[in-house]
XYZ file of C-alpha atoms in Angstrom:
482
model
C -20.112 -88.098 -85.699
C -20.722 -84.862 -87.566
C -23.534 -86.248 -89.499
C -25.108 -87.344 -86.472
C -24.359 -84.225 -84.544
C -25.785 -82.056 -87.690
C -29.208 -84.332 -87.376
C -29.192 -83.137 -83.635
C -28.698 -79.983 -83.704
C -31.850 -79.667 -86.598
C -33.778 -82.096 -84.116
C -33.499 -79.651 -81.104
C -33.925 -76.464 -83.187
C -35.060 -75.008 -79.939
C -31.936 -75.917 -78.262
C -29.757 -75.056 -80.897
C -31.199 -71.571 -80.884
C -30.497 -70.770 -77.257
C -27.014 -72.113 -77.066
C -26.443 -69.844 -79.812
C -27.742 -66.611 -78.503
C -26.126 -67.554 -75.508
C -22.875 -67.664 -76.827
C -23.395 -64.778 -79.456
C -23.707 -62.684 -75.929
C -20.780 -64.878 -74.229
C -18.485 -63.793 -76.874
C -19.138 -60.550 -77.807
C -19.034 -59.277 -74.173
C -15.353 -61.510 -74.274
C -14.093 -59.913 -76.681
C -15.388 -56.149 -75.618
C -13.417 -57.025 -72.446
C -10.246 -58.134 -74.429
C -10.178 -54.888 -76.942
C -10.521 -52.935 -73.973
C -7.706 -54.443 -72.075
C -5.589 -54.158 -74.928
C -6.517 -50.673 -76.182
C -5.945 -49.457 -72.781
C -2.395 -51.132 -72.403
C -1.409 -49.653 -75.725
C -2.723 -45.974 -74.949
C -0.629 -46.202 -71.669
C 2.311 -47.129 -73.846
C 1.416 -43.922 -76.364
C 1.348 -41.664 -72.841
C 4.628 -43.100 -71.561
C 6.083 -42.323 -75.614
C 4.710 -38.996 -75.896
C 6.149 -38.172 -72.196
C 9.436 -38.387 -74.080
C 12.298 -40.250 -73.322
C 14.068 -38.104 -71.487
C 15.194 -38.080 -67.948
C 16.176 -34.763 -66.204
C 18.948 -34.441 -63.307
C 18.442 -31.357 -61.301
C 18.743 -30.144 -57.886
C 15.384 -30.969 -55.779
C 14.735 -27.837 -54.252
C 11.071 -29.225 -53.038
C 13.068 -32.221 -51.237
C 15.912 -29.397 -49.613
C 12.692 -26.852 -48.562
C 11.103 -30.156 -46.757
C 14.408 -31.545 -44.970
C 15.750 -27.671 -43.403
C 14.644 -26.312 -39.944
C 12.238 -24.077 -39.755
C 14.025 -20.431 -39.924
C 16.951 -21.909 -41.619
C 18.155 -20.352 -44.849
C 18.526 -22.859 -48.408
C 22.018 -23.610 -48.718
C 23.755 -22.751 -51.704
C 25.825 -25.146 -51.965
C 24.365 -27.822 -53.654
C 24.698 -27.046 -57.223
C 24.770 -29.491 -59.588
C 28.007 -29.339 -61.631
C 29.282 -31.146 -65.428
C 31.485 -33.240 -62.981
C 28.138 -35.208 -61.522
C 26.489 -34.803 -64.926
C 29.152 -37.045 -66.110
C 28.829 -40.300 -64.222
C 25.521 -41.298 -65.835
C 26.204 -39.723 -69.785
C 27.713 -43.055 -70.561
C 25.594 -45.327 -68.681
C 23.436 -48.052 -70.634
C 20.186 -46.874 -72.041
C 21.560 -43.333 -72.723
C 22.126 -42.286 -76.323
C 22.382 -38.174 -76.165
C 22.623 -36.166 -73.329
C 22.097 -32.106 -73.042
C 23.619 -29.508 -69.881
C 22.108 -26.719 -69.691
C 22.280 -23.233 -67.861
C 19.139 -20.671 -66.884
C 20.076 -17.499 -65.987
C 19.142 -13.743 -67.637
C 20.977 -10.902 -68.636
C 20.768 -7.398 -69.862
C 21.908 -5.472 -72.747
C 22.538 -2.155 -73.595
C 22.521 -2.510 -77.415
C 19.105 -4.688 -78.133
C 15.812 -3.779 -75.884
C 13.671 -6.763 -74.639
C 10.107 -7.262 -76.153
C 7.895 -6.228 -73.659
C 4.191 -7.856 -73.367
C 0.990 -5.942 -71.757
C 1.312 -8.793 -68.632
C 4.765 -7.812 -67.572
C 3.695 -4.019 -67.390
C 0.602 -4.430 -65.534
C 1.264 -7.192 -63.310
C 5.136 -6.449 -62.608
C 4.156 -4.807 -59.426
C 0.561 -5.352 -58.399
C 0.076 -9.050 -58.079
C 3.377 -10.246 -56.480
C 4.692 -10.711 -52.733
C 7.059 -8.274 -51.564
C 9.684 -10.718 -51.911
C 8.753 -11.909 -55.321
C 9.264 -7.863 -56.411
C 12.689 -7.897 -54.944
C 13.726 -11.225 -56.260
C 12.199 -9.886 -59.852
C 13.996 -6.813 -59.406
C 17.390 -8.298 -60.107
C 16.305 -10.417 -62.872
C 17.300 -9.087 -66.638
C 15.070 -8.261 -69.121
C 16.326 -11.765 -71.107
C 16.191 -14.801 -70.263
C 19.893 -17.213 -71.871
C 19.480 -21.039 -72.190
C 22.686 -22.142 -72.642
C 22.777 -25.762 -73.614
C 25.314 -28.396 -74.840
C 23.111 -28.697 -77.864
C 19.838 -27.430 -78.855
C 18.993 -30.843 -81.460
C 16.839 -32.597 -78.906
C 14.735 -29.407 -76.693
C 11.118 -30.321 -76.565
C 9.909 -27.037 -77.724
C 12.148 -27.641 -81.257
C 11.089 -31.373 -81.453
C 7.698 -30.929 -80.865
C 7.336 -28.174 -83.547
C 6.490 -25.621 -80.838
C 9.675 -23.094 -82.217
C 10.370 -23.383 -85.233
C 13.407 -22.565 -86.802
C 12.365 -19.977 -89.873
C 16.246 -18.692 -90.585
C 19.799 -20.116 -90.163
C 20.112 -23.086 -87.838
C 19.831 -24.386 -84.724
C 23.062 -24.909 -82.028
C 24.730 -27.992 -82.090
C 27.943 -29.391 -80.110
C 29.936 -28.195 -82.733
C 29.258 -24.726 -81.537
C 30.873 -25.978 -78.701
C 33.339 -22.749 -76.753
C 31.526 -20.040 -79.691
C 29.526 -16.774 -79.067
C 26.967 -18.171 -81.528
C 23.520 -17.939 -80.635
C 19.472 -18.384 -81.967
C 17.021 -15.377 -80.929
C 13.136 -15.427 -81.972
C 11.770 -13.439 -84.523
C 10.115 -10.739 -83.204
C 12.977 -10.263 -81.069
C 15.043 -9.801 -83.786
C 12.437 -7.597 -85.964
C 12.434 -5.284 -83.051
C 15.567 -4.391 -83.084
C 16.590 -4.916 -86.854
C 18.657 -7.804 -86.416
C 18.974 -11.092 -89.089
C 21.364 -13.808 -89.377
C 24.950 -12.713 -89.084
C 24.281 -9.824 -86.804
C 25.923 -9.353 -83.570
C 24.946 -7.766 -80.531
C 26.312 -7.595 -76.324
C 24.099 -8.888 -73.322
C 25.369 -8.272 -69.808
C 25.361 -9.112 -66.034
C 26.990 -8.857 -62.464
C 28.710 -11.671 -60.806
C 30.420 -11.032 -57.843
C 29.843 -7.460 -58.023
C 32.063 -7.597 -61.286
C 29.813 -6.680 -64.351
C 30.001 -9.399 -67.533
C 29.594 -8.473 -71.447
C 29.303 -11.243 -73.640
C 29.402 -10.612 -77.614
C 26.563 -12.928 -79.379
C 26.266 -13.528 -83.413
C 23.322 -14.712 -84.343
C 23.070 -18.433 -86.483
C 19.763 -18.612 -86.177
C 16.291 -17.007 -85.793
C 13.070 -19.397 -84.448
C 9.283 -18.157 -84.001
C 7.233 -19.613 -81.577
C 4.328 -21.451 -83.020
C 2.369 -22.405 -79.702
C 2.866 -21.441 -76.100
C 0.925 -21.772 -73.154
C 3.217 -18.688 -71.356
C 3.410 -15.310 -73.412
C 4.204 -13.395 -70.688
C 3.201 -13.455 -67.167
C 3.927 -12.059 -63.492
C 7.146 -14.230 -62.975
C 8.990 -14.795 -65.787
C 9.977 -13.361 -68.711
C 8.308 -12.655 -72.156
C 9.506 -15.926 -73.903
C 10.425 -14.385 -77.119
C 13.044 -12.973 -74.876
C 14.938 -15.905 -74.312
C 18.332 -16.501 -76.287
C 19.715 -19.870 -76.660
C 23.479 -19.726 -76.347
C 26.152 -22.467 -75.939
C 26.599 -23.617 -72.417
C 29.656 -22.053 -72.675
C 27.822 -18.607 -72.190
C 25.970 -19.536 -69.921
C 28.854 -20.672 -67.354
C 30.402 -16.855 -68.208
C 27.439 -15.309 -67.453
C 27.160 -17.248 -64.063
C 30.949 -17.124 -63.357
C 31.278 -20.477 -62.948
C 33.056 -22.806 -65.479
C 31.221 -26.369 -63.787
C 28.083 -25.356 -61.953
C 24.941 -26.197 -64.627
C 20.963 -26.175 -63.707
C 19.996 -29.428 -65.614
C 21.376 -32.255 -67.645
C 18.812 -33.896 -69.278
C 19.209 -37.604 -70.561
C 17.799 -38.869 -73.956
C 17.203 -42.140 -73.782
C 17.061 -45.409 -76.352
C 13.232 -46.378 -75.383
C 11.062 -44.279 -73.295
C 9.809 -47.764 -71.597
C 13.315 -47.900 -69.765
C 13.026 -44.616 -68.093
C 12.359 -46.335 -64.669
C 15.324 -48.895 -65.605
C 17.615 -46.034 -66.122
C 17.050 -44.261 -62.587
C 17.476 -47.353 -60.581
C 20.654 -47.916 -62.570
C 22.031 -44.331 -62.230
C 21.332 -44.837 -57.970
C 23.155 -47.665 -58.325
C 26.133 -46.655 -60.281
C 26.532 -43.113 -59.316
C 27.561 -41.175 -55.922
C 24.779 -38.545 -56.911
C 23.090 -37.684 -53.781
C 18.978 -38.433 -54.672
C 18.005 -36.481 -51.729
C 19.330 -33.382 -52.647
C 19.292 -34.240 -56.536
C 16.336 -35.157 -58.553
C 15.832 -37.588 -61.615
C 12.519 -36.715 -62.764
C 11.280 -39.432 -65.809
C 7.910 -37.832 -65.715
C 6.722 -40.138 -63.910
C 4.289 -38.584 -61.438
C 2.758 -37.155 -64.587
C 2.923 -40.587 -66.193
C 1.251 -42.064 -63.289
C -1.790 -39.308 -62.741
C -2.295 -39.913 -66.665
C -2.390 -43.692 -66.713
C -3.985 -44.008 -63.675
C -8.023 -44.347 -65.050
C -6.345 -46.635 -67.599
C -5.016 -48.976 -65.412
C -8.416 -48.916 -63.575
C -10.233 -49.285 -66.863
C -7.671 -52.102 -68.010
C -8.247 -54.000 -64.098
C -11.767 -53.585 -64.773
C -11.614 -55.250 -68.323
C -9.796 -57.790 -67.120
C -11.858 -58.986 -64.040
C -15.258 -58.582 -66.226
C -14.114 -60.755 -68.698
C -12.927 -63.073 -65.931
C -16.724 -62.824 -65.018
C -18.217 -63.468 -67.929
C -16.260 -66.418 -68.467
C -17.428 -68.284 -65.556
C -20.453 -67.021 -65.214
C -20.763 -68.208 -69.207
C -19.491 -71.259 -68.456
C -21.659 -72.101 -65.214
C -24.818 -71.289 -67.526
C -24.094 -73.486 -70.922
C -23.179 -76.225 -68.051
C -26.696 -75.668 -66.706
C -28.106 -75.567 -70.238
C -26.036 -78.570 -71.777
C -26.133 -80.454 -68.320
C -30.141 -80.381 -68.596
C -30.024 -81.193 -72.647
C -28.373 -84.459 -71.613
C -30.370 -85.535 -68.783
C -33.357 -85.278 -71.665
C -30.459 -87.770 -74.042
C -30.049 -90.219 -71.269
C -32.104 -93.023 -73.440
C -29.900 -92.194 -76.270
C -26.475 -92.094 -74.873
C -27.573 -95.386 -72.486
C -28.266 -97.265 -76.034
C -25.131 -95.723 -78.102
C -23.161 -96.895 -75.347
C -24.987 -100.261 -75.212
C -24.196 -100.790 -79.105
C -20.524 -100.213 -77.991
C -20.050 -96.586 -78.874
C -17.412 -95.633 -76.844
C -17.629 -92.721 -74.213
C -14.786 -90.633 -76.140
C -17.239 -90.814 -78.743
C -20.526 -89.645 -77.487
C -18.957 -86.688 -75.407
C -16.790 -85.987 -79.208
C -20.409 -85.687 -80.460
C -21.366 -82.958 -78.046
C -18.365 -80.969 -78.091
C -19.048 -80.782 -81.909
C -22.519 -80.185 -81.256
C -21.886 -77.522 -79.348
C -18.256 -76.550 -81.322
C -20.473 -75.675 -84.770
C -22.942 -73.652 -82.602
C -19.636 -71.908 -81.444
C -18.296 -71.332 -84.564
C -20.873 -69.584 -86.461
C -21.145 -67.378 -82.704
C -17.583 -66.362 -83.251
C -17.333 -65.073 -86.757
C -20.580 -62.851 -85.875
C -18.765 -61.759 -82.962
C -16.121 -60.421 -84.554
C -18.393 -57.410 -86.274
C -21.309 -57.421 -83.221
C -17.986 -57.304 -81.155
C -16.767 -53.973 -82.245
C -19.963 -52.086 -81.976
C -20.021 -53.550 -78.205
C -16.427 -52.551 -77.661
C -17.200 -49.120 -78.356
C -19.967 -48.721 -76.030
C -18.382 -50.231 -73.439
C -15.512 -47.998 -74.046
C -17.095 -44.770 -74.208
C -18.983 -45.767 -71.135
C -15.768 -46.442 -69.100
C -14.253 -43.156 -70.577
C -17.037 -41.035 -69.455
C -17.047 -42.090 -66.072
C -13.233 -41.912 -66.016
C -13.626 -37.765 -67.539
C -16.113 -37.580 -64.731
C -13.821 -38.565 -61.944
C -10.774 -36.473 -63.348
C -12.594 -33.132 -63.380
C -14.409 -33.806 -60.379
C -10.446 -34.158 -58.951
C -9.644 -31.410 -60.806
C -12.526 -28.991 -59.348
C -11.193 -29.929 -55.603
C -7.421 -29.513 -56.444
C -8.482 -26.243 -57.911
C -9.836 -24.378 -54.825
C -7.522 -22.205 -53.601
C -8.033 -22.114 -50.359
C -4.665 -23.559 -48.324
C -1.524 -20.841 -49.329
C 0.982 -23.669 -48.761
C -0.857 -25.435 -51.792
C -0.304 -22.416 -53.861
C 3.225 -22.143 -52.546
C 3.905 -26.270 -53.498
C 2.540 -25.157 -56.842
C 3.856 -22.491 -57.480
C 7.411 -24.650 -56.573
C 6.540 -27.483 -58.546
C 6.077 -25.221 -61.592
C 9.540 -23.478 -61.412
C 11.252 -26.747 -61.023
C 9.834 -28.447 -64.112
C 10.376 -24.955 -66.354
C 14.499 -24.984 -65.374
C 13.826 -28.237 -68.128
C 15.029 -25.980 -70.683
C 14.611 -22.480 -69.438
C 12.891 -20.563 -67.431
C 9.928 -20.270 -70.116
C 10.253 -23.729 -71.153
C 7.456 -25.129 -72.294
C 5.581 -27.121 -69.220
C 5.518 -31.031 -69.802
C 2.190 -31.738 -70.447
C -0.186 -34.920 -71.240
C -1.175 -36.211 -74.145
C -4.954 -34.447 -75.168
C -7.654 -36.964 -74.640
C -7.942 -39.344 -77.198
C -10.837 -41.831 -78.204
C -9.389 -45.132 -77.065
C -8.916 -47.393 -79.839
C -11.131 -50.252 -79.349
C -10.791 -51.632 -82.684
C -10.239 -55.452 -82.469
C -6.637 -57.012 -82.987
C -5.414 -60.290 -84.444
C -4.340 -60.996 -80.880
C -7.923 -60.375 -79.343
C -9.135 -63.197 -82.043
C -7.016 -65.765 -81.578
C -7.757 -65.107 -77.396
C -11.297 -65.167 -78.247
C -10.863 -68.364 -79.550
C -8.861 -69.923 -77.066
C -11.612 -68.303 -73.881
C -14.358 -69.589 -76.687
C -13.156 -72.736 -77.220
C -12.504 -73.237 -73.228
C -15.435 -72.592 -72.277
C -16.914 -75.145 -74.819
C -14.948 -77.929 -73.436
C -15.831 -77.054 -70.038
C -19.551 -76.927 -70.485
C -19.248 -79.940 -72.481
C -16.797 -81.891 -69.833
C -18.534 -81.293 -66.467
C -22.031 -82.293 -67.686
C -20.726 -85.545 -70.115
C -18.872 -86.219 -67.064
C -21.408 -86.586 -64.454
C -24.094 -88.765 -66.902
C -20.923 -90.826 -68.568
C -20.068 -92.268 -64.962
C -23.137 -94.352 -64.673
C -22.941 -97.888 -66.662
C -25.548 -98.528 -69.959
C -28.175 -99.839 -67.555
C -27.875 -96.852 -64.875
C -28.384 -94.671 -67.618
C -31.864 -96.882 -69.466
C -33.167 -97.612 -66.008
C -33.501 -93.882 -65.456
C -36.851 -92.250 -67.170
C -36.122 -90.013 -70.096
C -36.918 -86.161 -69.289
């Protein structure tokens, strides 16, 4: 059968040809569509990693501001305390866990660094009851925190730690604490050092004693400064210990903040702390990052739907066209499939022939594929990310107009909530940078090319053979050739 289908395809060199560019096309658009689909699934898997895997329990002010009556004051009441931090520390998926405290505080034996924002803007640019909320705040801002091993802006090489160490639970109930750099330069202070902060509570003024373990510098920030909060080389971390003297209050924390084992079971771990806990979600928050995952993955999923559905397309449509092709090269073979089966060839046979007719063709399509394949995959790629950059800045230029206050006032909400993630200054969660997606093909986009390659073969071959092998020997002789 191969030496006979060998002599055919050299017969019908003309044939031969056509099936072959038409598959070269068939599978290099196949396999652009499978790179894509897997290049996007795998960059939505990088955004969901670089989110972190951390999961941050904190009280929902934006959910409290939405359910009270119009005129009716925010209750202070619902704090969240160690006590509720508690019940999901030990719940599956969770391997570390962090409380922390924001607050401020003064001092009357260091000065705060000031920046050029905080003197021109301190009074200028802010409502009047932004100025008197300011007014009380102290010139340094404490982040008090179980431990300081797992805070974004340490992890992700943001601070840096450039003398003594970092706070860890065994610092647990000390007056030990890390200050930046220029902090410490300003006021001649190094590892060892101590110094007083204070505050009122109650009417009842604090002083806390602080030795310095550590000094960090800040390597990249997107807030030095600004109207609302403090410098950020003004913020001392501090055990959380501190932080519940400074705020009189031994259980009350701002945030506990979840590390967990996989940063895929984020979702996983909310449902299961609703479950499990009595936390009340409409007054507390579990933020995963979620709405940030979603607005990031959301042109990949649409790029990864449209993958899928276009190589869904050129599948049939492939298929539909080599049946045409093949169904019209066998009405032209009728004499010679009427007399192979009149010599007693049997119909597994002649359609055997055709399939590796057609399978050879296939073949030498498929290993050129795999380098045309790329270059297509690329184009196709940048194409799709060009239209998606398109449609997120023209989003971007609407959600940028400020024209509706209560925007700027949701803003300006959502922002504070998201910085109490480890201070006041903390650095803001943001997206991964835009990234060429990897197109590059994978050992499991070959072996699906093959299988959607080799499908498509049978089919083209089966619906045709099908039709012609259904008439007898003599059906088939009596008809005219061509």
């Amino acid at each position: 059968m191969i030496k006979n289908a060998l002599l055919s395809l050299k017969k019908n060199i003309g044939k031969t040809i056509l099936l072959f560019v038409i598959i070269v096309v068939i599978t290099n658009l196949v396999i652009a569509g499978l790179s894509i689909q897997s290049a996007t699934k795998k960059s939505m898997d990088q955004i969901r990693s670089s989110l972190g895997n951390d999961v941050t329990l904190s009280v929902d002010f934006r959910n409290m501001m939405k359910n009270r009556e119009p005129g009716e004051s925010v209750s202070n009441e619902n704090t969240l305390t160690t006590t509720m931090a508690d019940t999901l520390k030990d719940l599956k998926y969770v391997e570390n866990y962090n409380y922390q405290i924001s607050t401020s505080a003064n001092s009357d034996s260091i000065n705060a660094v000031e920046s050029e924002t905080d003197n021109n803007q301190q009074d200028t640019n802010r409502p009047d009851n932004q100025k008197n909320q300011n007014s009380t705040q102290g010139d340094f801002t404490i982040s008090a925190n179980t431990t300081m091993k797992y805070l974004d802006s340490f992890t992700n090489n943001n601070y840096k730690i450039t003398d003594g160490r970092l706070l860890t639970t065994q610092d647990q109930n000390t007056n030990n604490c890390v200050i930046e750099t220029n902090l410490a330069s300003d006021n001649n202070l190094k590892v060892g050092d101590t110094f007083t902060i204070n505050t009122t509570v109650n009417n009842e003024t604090i002083t806390q004693e602080l030795t310095i373990v550590g000094l960090y510098e800040i390597q990249s920030t997107d807030n030095i400064g600004g109207a609302y909060f403090n410098n950020p080389v003004n913020t001392i971390y501090t055990d959380l210990s501190i932080g519940q003297t400074l705020t009189g209050s031994s259980e009350n924390i701002t945030s506990a903040i979840y590390y967990l084992d996989d940063p895929e079971n984020a979702e996983a771990f909310v449902e299961l702390a609703k479950k499990k806990s009595d936390i009340d979600f409409d007054t507390f928050s579990l933020d995963a990052n979620n709405r940030l995952y979603q607005q990031n993955a959301s042109s990949l999923e649409s790029m990864q739907s449209f993958a899928k559905m276009f190589v869904w397309i050129v599948v049939i449509a492939g298929s539909a066209i080599l049946c045409l092709i093949l169904a019209l090269t066998i009405r032209n073979r009728y004499y010679e499939i009427g007399v192979l089966l009149s010599l007693g060839q049997s119909k597994v046979k002649i359609i055997a022939q055709q399939l590796i007719e057609v399978g050879l063709i296939a073949v030498v399509a498929f290993v050129i594929s795999l380098g045309t394949g790329q270059l297509t995959s690329h184009y196709m790629g940048n194409m799709l990310e060009s239209s998606s950059s398109s449609n997120v800045m023209q989003m971007g230029q609407k959600g940028d107009q400020p024209n509706d206050n209560q925007n700027q006032s949701d803003s300006n909400q959502q922002k504070n909530n998201t910085q109490t993630k480890e201070n006041f200054l903390g650095n803001m969660i943001q997206g991964p940078s835009n990234q060429e997606l990897d197109v590059s093909i994978t050992g499991e986009n070959v072996i699906q090319l093959a299988g959607v390659t080799a499908t498509i073969c049978i089919v083209s071959i089966a619906v045709p053979a099908a039709y012609v092998l259904r008439l007898t020997p003599r059906q088939i002789l009596s008809r005219k050739e061509g």
